[in-house]
Coordinates of C-alpha atoms and ligand atoms in Angstrom, one line a residue:
M18 CA 55.0 -3.5 37.4
E19 CA 57.4 -6.4 36.9
N20 CA 54.4 -8.8 37.1
L21 CA 52.5 -6.6 34.5
E22 CA 55.3 -7.1 32.2
K23 CA 55.5 -10.8 32.7
K24 CA 51.9 -11.1 32.2
A25 CA 52.0 -8.9 28.9
Q26 CA 54.8 -11.2 27.7
N27 CA 52.6 -14.2 28.1
V28 CA 49.8 -12.8 26.0
L29 CA 52.4 -12.2 23.3
V30 CA 53.8 -15.5 23.4
Q31 CA 50.2 -17.1 23.6
N32 CA 49.0 -15.2 20.4
W33 CA 52.3 -16.0 18.5
K34 CA 51.3 -18.5 15.7
D35 CA 54.3 -19.7 14.2
G36 CA 55.7 -17.0 12.3
F37 CA 53.3 -14.0 13.0
S38 CA 50.9 -13.0 15.6
I39 CA 47.3 -12.9 15.9
P40 CA 45.8 -9.6 17.6
C41 CA 43.4 -11.6 19.5
A42 CA 42.0 -15.3 19.7
K43 CA 38.6 -16.0 18.0
L44 CA 37.8 -12.2 17.3
Y45 CA 40.9 -11.7 15.0
P46 CA 42.5 -14.9 14.0
F47 CA 44.9 -13.8 11.3
Q48 CA 47.7 -11.2 10.9
W49 CA 47.0 -7.5 10.6
K50 CA 49.3 -5.0 9.2
W51 CA 49.6 -2.3 11.7
D52 CA 48.8 -4.6 14.7
S53 CA 52.1 -6.6 13.6
G54 CA 54.1 -3.3 14.0
F55 CA 53.1 -2.6 17.4
I56 CA 53.6 -6.3 18.3
A57 CA 56.9 -6.4 17.0
I58 CA 58.1 -3.2 19.4
G59 CA 56.7 -5.5 22.1
F60 CA 58.6 -8.5 21.3
A61 CA 61.7 -6.7 20.5
H62 CA 62.2 -6.2 24.3
F63 CA 62.4 -9.8 25.1
D64 CA 62.7 -11.7 21.7
M65 CA 64.2 -10.1 18.9
D66 CA 63.7 -13.5 16.6
K67 CA 59.9 -13.2 17.0
A68 CA 59.9 -9.4 16.5
E69 CA 62.0 -9.8 13.2
K70 CA 60.0 -12.8 11.9
E71 CA 56.6 -10.8 12.5
I72 CA 57.9 -8.1 10.2
E73 CA 59.4 -10.7 7.7
T74 CA 56.2 -12.7 7.4
L75 CA 54.0 -9.5 6.7
L76 CA 56.3 -8.2 4.0
N77 CA 56.2 -11.8 2.5
A78 CA 52.7 -11.0 1.7
Q79 CA 53.6 -7.8 -0.3
W80 CA 52.2 -7.5 -3.8
S81 CA 54.5 -6.8 -6.7
N82 CA 53.4 -3.1 -6.8
G83 CA 54.5 -2.5 -3.3
F84 CA 50.9 -2.8 -1.6
I85 CA 50.8 -4.2 2.0
P86 CA 47.5 -5.9 2.5
H87 CA 45.5 -5.3 5.9
I88 CA 45.0 -8.7 6.9
V89 CA 46.9 -11.7 5.7
F90 CA 45.0 -14.8 5.9
H91 CA 47.6 -17.4 6.7
T92 CA 45.1 -19.9 8.0
E93 CA 41.7 -21.1 7.4
S94 CA 39.2 -19.9 10.2
D95 CA 35.5 -19.7 10.5
T96 CA 35.4 -17.4 13.3
Y97 CA 35.7 -14.2 11.2
F98 CA 33.7 -12.5 8.6
P99 CA 34.4 -11.4 6.0
G100 CA 37.2 -13.7 5.0
P101 CA 39.4 -14.3 1.7
D102 CA 36.4 -15.8 -0.4
F103 CA 34.6 -12.3 0.1
H104 CA 37.5 -9.8 -0.4
R105 CA 38.9 -11.9 -3.4
A106 CA 42.3 -10.0 -3.4
D107 CA 43.4 -12.3 -6.2
L108 CA 41.4 -10.3 -8.7
H109 CA 44.2 -7.7 -8.8
P110 CA 47.0 -8.7 -11.1
N111 CA 49.7 -7.8 -8.6
A112 CA 48.5 -9.6 -5.7
S113 CA 50.5 -12.2 -3.9
K114 CA 50.2 -15.6 -5.5
E115 CA 51.4 -17.2 -2.3
Y116 CA 49.2 -15.6 0.5
K117 CA 45.6 -14.8 0.7
S118 CA 44.6 -11.3 1.9
T119 CA 42.1 -8.6 1.7
G120 CA 42.6 -5.9 -1.0
M121 CA 42.8 -3.0 1.3
T122 CA 45.8 -1.8 3.5
Q123 CA 46.1 -0.1 6.9
P124 CA 48.3 2.7 8.7
P125 CA 51.9 2.3 7.3
V126 CA 53.8 2.0 10.6
T127 CA 56.3 -0.6 9.7
G128 CA 58.9 2.2 8.9
F129 CA 59.1 3.8 12.3
V130 CA 58.8 0.2 13.8
L131 CA 61.9 -0.7 12.5
E132 CA 63.5 2.2 13.9
E133 CA 61.9 1.6 17.1
M134 CA 63.5 -2.2 17.0
Y135 CA 66.8 -0.8 16.3
K136 CA 66.5 1.6 19.3
I137 CA 65.4 -1.2 21.7
S138 CA 68.2 -3.8 20.3
K139 CA 71.1 -4.5 22.4
D140 CA 72.8 -5.9 19.2
K141 CA 72.9 -3.2 17.0
K142 CA 74.9 -4.9 14.2
R143 CA 72.5 -7.7 14.0
S144 CA 69.5 -5.4 13.8
L145 CA 71.2 -3.2 11.0
A146 CA 71.7 -6.5 8.9
F147 CA 68.0 -7.2 9.5
I148 CA 66.9 -3.8 8.6
E149 CA 68.9 -3.7 5.5
S150 CA 67.2 -7.1 4.4
V151 CA 63.8 -5.5 4.7
I152 CA 64.0 -1.8 4.3
D153 CA 63.6 -1.7 0.4
K154 CA 60.3 -3.6 0.8
V155 CA 58.9 -0.9 3.1
Y156 CA 60.4 1.7 0.7
D157 CA 58.4 0.2 -2.2
N158 CA 55.4 0.2 0.0
H159 CA 55.7 4.0 0.6
S160 CA 56.4 4.6 -3.2
Y161 CA 53.1 2.6 -4.0
F162 CA 51.2 5.2 -1.7
Y163 CA 52.5 8.1 -3.4
R164 CA 52.2 6.8 -6.8
E165 CA 48.9 5.2 -6.4
R166 CA 47.0 7.0 -3.8
D167 CA 47.6 10.7 -4.3
P168 CA 45.5 11.7 -7.5
K169 CA 46.1 15.4 -6.9
N170 CA 49.7 15.2 -6.3
E171 CA 49.6 16.7 -3.1
G172 CA 51.6 14.5 -0.8
L173 CA 48.6 13.6 0.9
V174 CA 47.2 9.8 0.3
Y175 CA 43.8 8.7 0.6
I176 CA 42.1 5.5 2.2
Y177 CA 39.3 4.2 0.5
H178 CA 37.6 2.1 3.3
N179 CA 37.0 2.9 7.0
W180 CA 39.0 -0.5 7.7
E181 CA 42.1 1.3 6.2
S182 CA 42.0 3.9 8.7
G183 CA 42.6 1.5 11.7
T184 CA 39.9 3.4 13.6
D185 CA 37.2 1.3 12.0
N186 CA 34.0 2.4 13.5
S187 CA 34.7 6.1 14.4
P188 CA 31.9 8.7 14.4
L189 CA 33.9 10.3 11.5
W190 CA 32.6 7.9 9.1
D191 CA 29.0 8.9 9.8
D192 CA 29.6 11.8 7.7
I193 CA 30.3 9.5 4.8
W194 CA 27.6 7.0 5.5
A195 CA 25.3 9.7 5.1
T196 CA 26.1 10.3 1.6
M197 CA 25.8 6.5 0.6
N198 CA 22.8 4.2 0.4
P199 CA 24.3 0.7 0.1
P200 CA 22.2 -2.5 -0.5
V201 CA 21.2 -4.7 2.5
Y202 CA 23.4 -7.6 2.6
T203 CA 22.5 -11.1 4.1
F204 CA 25.5 -12.5 6.0
E205 CA 26.4 -14.0 9.2
R206 CA 28.2 -11.6 11.8
R207 CA 31.0 -13.7 13.4
D208 CA 32.2 -10.8 15.7
I209 CA 29.2 -10.5 17.8
K210 CA 29.6 -14.0 18.6
H211 CA 32.7 -13.1 20.5
V212 CA 32.1 -9.6 21.8
D213 CA 29.0 -7.9 23.2
P214 CA 27.0 -6.2 20.3
A215 CA 26.7 -3.3 22.1
E216 CA 30.5 -2.8 21.6
R217 CA 30.6 -3.4 18.0
P218 CA 29.4 -1.9 14.7
T219 CA 25.7 -2.1 13.6
Q220 CA 24.3 -4.5 10.9
R221 CA 23.7 -1.5 8.7
E222 CA 27.1 -0.1 9.2
Y223 CA 28.5 -3.5 7.6
D224 CA 26.1 -2.8 4.8
H225 CA 28.4 0.1 4.0
Y226 CA 31.8 -1.6 4.7
L227 CA 30.7 -4.7 2.4
H228 CA 29.3 -2.3 -0.4
I229 CA 32.8 -0.3 -0.7
I230 CA 34.6 -3.6 -0.9
D231 CA 32.2 -4.9 -3.6
I232 CA 32.7 -1.6 -5.7
A233 CA 36.6 -2.1 -5.6
K234 CA 36.2 -5.8 -6.6
K235 CA 34.0 -5.0 -9.5
H236 CA 37.2 -3.0 -10.8
N237 CA 39.8 -5.7 -9.7
Y238 CA 41.1 -3.4 -7.1
N239 CA 42.4 -1.1 -9.7
D240 CA 43.8 1.9 -7.7
A241 CA 42.7 4.6 -10.4
K242 CA 39.1 3.2 -10.7
I243 CA 39.1 3.2 -6.9
A244 CA 40.0 6.8 -6.8
E245 CA 37.3 7.6 -9.6
L246 CA 34.4 5.9 -8.2
S247 CA 34.8 4.9 -4.5
P248 CA 32.0 6.5 -2.3
F249 CA 34.7 6.6 0.5
L250 CA 37.8 8.5 -0.4
V251 CA 39.5 10.3 2.7
Q252 CA 42.6 11.9 3.7
D253 CA 43.1 10.7 7.1
P254 CA 45.5 12.6 9.5
L255 CA 46.3 9.5 11.4
F256 CA 47.3 7.4 8.4
N257 CA 49.2 10.5 6.8
S258 CA 50.9 10.7 10.2
M259 CA 52.1 7.2 10.2
L260 CA 53.4 7.6 6.8
I261 CA 55.5 10.7 7.3
K262 CA 56.6 9.3 10.6
S263 CA 57.7 6.2 8.5
N264 CA 59.4 8.4 5.9
E265 CA 61.5 10.0 8.6
S266 CA 62.6 6.7 10.0
L267 CA 63.4 5.4 6.7
I268 CA 65.5 8.3 6.1
N269 CA 67.4 7.7 9.6
L270 CA 67.9 4.2 8.8
Y271 CA 69.2 4.6 5.3
K272 CA 71.6 7.0 6.3
L273 CA 73.0 4.4 9.0
I274 CA 73.1 1.7 6.1
D275 CA 74.0 3.5 3.0
S276 CA 74.1 7.3 3.4
S277 CA 74.4 7.9 -0.6
S278 CA 71.1 6.0 -1.3
E279 CA 69.2 8.0 -4.1
K280 CA 66.1 6.7 -1.8
I281 CA 67.0 9.4 0.8
K282 CA 66.7 12.2 -1.7
Q283 CA 63.2 10.8 -2.6
L284 CA 62.0 10.4 0.8
E285 CA 63.4 14.0 1.6
A286 CA 61.1 15.2 -1.4
W287 CA 58.1 13.3 -0.3
Q288 CA 58.6 14.7 3.4
E289 CA 58.7 18.5 2.2
K290 CA 55.8 18.3 0.1
S291 CA 53.6 16.0 2.5
I292 CA 54.3 18.3 5.5
A293 CA 53.6 21.4 4.0
N294 CA 50.3 20.3 2.7
F295 CA 49.3 18.5 5.7
N296 CA 49.5 21.8 7.6
A297 CA 48.0 23.7 4.9
K298 CA 45.0 21.4 4.3
L299 CA 44.3 19.4 7.3
F300 CA 44.8 21.9 10.3
D301 CA 41.5 23.4 11.2
E302 CA 41.9 26.9 12.9
E303 CA 38.4 26.9 14.3
L304 CA 38.8 23.6 16.0
G305 CA 42.4 24.1 16.6
A306 CA 43.5 20.7 15.7
Y307 CA 44.0 18.4 12.5
I308 CA 41.1 17.0 10.9
H309 CA 39.9 14.3 8.2
Y310 CA 39.2 15.6 4.7
D311 CA 36.7 13.9 2.4
L312 CA 38.1 13.8 -0.9
R313 CA 35.1 12.4 -2.7
N314 CA 32.6 15.2 -1.8
E315 CA 35.4 17.8 -1.2
V316 CA 34.6 18.6 2.4
P317 CA 36.6 19.0 5.6
L318 CA 35.3 16.4 8.4
K319 CA 35.0 18.7 11.3
H320 CA 35.6 16.6 14.3
L321 CA 37.9 16.2 16.9
S322 CA 39.2 12.6 17.7
S323 CA 42.6 11.1 19.0
S324 CA 43.9 10.9 15.4
S325 CA 43.8 14.9 15.6
F326 CA 46.7 14.7 17.6
A327 CA 48.9 12.2 15.9
P328 CA 50.4 14.5 13.8
I329 CA 52.6 15.4 16.9
Y330 CA 54.4 12.0 16.5
A331 CA 55.3 12.7 13.1
N332 CA 56.9 16.1 13.7
I333 CA 54.4 17.8 11.4
P334 CA 53.2 20.9 13.6
D335 CA 55.7 23.6 14.6
K336 CA 55.9 24.7 18.2
E337 CA 53.0 27.0 18.4
R338 CA 50.7 24.7 16.7
T339 CA 51.6 22.0 19.1
A340 CA 50.8 24.4 22.0
I341 CA 47.4 24.8 20.7
L342 CA 47.0 21.0 20.2
V343 CA 48.1 20.3 23.7
K344 CA 45.8 22.8 25.1
N345 CA 43.0 21.4 23.2
M346 CA 43.7 17.9 24.0
L347 CA 43.8 18.7 27.8
E348 CA 40.6 20.9 27.6
V349 CA 38.5 18.6 25.7
F350 CA 39.8 15.0 26.4
G351 CA 41.6 15.7 29.5
K352 CA 38.9 16.6 32.1
E353 CA 39.4 15.3 35.6
E354 CA 36.9 12.6 35.3
H355 CA 38.4 11.2 32.2
Y356 CA 41.4 8.9 31.2
L357 CA 43.3 10.1 28.3
C358 CA 42.9 9.8 25.7
A359 CA 39.2 9.2 24.3
S360 CA 39.1 8.0 20.8
F361 CA 36.4 10.7 19.9
D362 CA 35.3 14.1 21.4
P363 CA 33.5 13.4 24.7
R364 CA 31.2 16.5 24.2
S365 CA 29.9 15.2 21.0
N366 CA 26.2 13.3 20.8
R367 CA 28.2 10.7 18.8
F368 CA 30.5 9.9 21.7
N369 CA 30.0 6.5 23.1
P370 CA 32.4 5.6 25.8
K371 CA 31.9 1.7 25.4
K372 CA 31.8 1.3 21.4
Y373 CA 34.6 0.5 19.2
W374 CA 36.4 3.8 18.3
R375 CA 33.4 5.9 19.1
G376 CA 34.8 7.0 22.5
P377 CA 37.1 4.4 24.3
V378 CA 40.8 4.6 25.1
W379 CA 43.2 2.6 22.9
I380 CA 46.7 1.9 23.9
N381 CA 48.1 2.3 20.7
L382 CA 46.8 5.7 20.1
N383 CA 48.0 6.6 23.7
W384 CA 51.4 5.3 22.7
I385 CA 51.6 7.4 19.6
L386 CA 50.5 10.7 21.6
I387 CA 53.1 9.9 24.3
K388 CA 56.0 9.5 22.0
G389 CA 54.9 12.5 20.1
L390 CA 54.7 14.6 23.3
Q391 CA 58.2 13.5 24.6
Q392 CA 59.7 14.8 21.2
Y393 CA 58.2 18.3 21.7
G394 CA 59.3 18.2 25.5
Y395 CA 55.8 17.9 26.9
H396 CA 57.1 15.4 29.3
D397 CA 54.4 15.9 32.1
V398 CA 51.4 15.4 29.8
A399 CA 53.3 12.5 28.4
E400 CA 53.8 11.0 31.8
R401 CA 49.9 11.5 32.4
I402 CA 48.9 9.6 29.4
K403 CA 51.4 7.0 30.3
K404 CA 50.2 6.7 33.8
D405 CA 46.6 6.5 32.6
S406 CA 47.4 3.7 30.1
L407 CA 49.2 1.5 32.7
E408 CA 46.6 2.0 35.3
I409 CA 43.7 1.0 33.1
V410 CA 45.4 -2.0 31.9
E411 CA 46.7 -3.0 35.2
K412 CA 43.0 -2.7 36.6
N413 CA 41.2 -4.5 33.7
G414 CA 43.7 -6.6 31.9
F415 CA 45.0 -6.4 28.3
Y416 CA 41.8 -5.3 26.6
E417 CA 41.1 -4.1 23.2
Y418 CA 39.9 -0.7 24.3
F419 CA 39.0 0.9 27.6
N420 CA 36.1 3.3 29.1
P421 CA 37.6 6.7 29.4
I422 CA 35.2 7.5 32.4
K423 CA 37.0 7.0 35.4
K424 CA 34.1 6.5 37.6
V425 CA 33.2 3.5 35.7
H426 CA 36.3 1.6 36.5
L427 CA 35.7 1.9 40.3
E428 CA 32.4 0.1 39.6
E429 CA 32.9 -2.7 37.2
N430 CA 35.2 -4.0 34.5
A431 CA 35.9 -1.2 32.0
G432 CA 37.8 -3.1 29.4
Y433 CA 35.9 -4.0 26.4
G434 CA 36.2 -5.9 23.0
G435 CA 38.8 -8.7 22.8
N436 CA 40.9 -9.6 25.8
D437 CA 44.4 -10.7 25.8
F438 CA 44.8 -8.4 22.9
S439 CA 48.2 -8.3 21.7
W440 CA 49.0 -4.6 20.7
T441 CA 47.9 -3.7 24.1
A442 CA 50.2 -6.2 25.9
A443 CA 53.2 -5.3 23.4
L444 CA 52.8 -1.5 23.8
T445 CA 52.6 -1.9 27.8
I446 CA 55.9 -3.5 27.7
D447 CA 57.3 -0.9 25.8
L448 CA 55.8 1.8 28.0
L449 CA 57.1 -0.1 31.1
N450 CA 60.6 0.1 29.6
D451 CA 60.3 3.8 28.5
Ligands
GLC517 C1 40.1 -3.9 14.8 C2 40.6 -2.4 14.9 C3 41.9 -2.3 13.8 C4 42.7 -3.5 14.2 C5 42.0 -4.7 14.2 C6 42.8 -6.0 14.6 O1 39.4 -4.0 13.5 O2 39.8 -1.5 14.5 O3 42.5 -1.1 14.0 O4 43.8 -3.6 13.2 O5 40.8 -4.6 14.9 O6 43.2 -5.7 16.0

């Protein structure tokens, strides 16, 4: 395992580009918001300078309204589509003047990442000084979400694009695509030059992705207009769990820095409302799990995915509900023949064990589940997911995602998408030091 850790460190060092990290060469040649967070956790174990710089660079690209974009285009690259010229984030009056970016965001992990970095740090004084220098920016990001992304004042924020979810190609979104009929776009895909097309979204799926962006662009990425007009408007349990977990971390960190801060009161108020409505609205009794809600069409999206269990990490369910969740996870996703945890319900006809978010195991979701289960005292299940995670990485390499079917791992390489993928390496380091 020492060797695995060293290899993981090498991946991170290789993907470090003078101030920030790319998730993966060629396939993802820029800085991504939630990748950055997981990467910083990995670096914190052996190079705190880089961990801090990673976060600082991301936050430098924040807009004046608190928004943090999902991709920051630090450099030119012709290996990725759609680039800055398609996204045109500069249409928004508050966009960064210095950095090119997209006009959409990603799960708000930065708050809890700061707390993780603090826990890992051997020099608490230094870490606290760093946190003090950036924490208000993260707070402003949360403030943006509650101000602009919660039209019904429920404490539950929406995402307006599948790329905001982080689980980009999940079968969940098929329900939304069925309500849309976008034009056919002519463009050159770059992703399928680097990865087997069978592991990536279809051309038609890309039409949906681009169409939503076009609608947002037409209104200069105005949040109110997006809330009114975007055909994709979803309350996502993973996204909201990341926000709620980060609220909790910000409260803990503000208490260390300045326990009298007004911001603590505001964060506590957000927490109370968010957690109550999350439990009231996003838990499906029939499925025994948390689900997504389609705010545009006012219908729940009744599917099980690994996101259904993410609220455990954010301390959202009570003990009884957690027991139901864990039982379900083990029954549906934890069969003898499967590695935990497939990204989508293996019983569904939409399940695909090889395709991008339609079934494969992702190490970041596993990490979220492991940490959550540990908090609630489910140490055996957490251990099992950890063991599964390390085994598939050790066997295949630091891939982007992995086949959940164990048998396939005996026959062939079962890692897919990009190789030498940063968050897989980063979180492997963290799990090895757990
Ligand atoms: C893919 C993933 C997304 C990730 C990005 C960069 O698009 O779906 O979650 O942030 O790659 O790694």
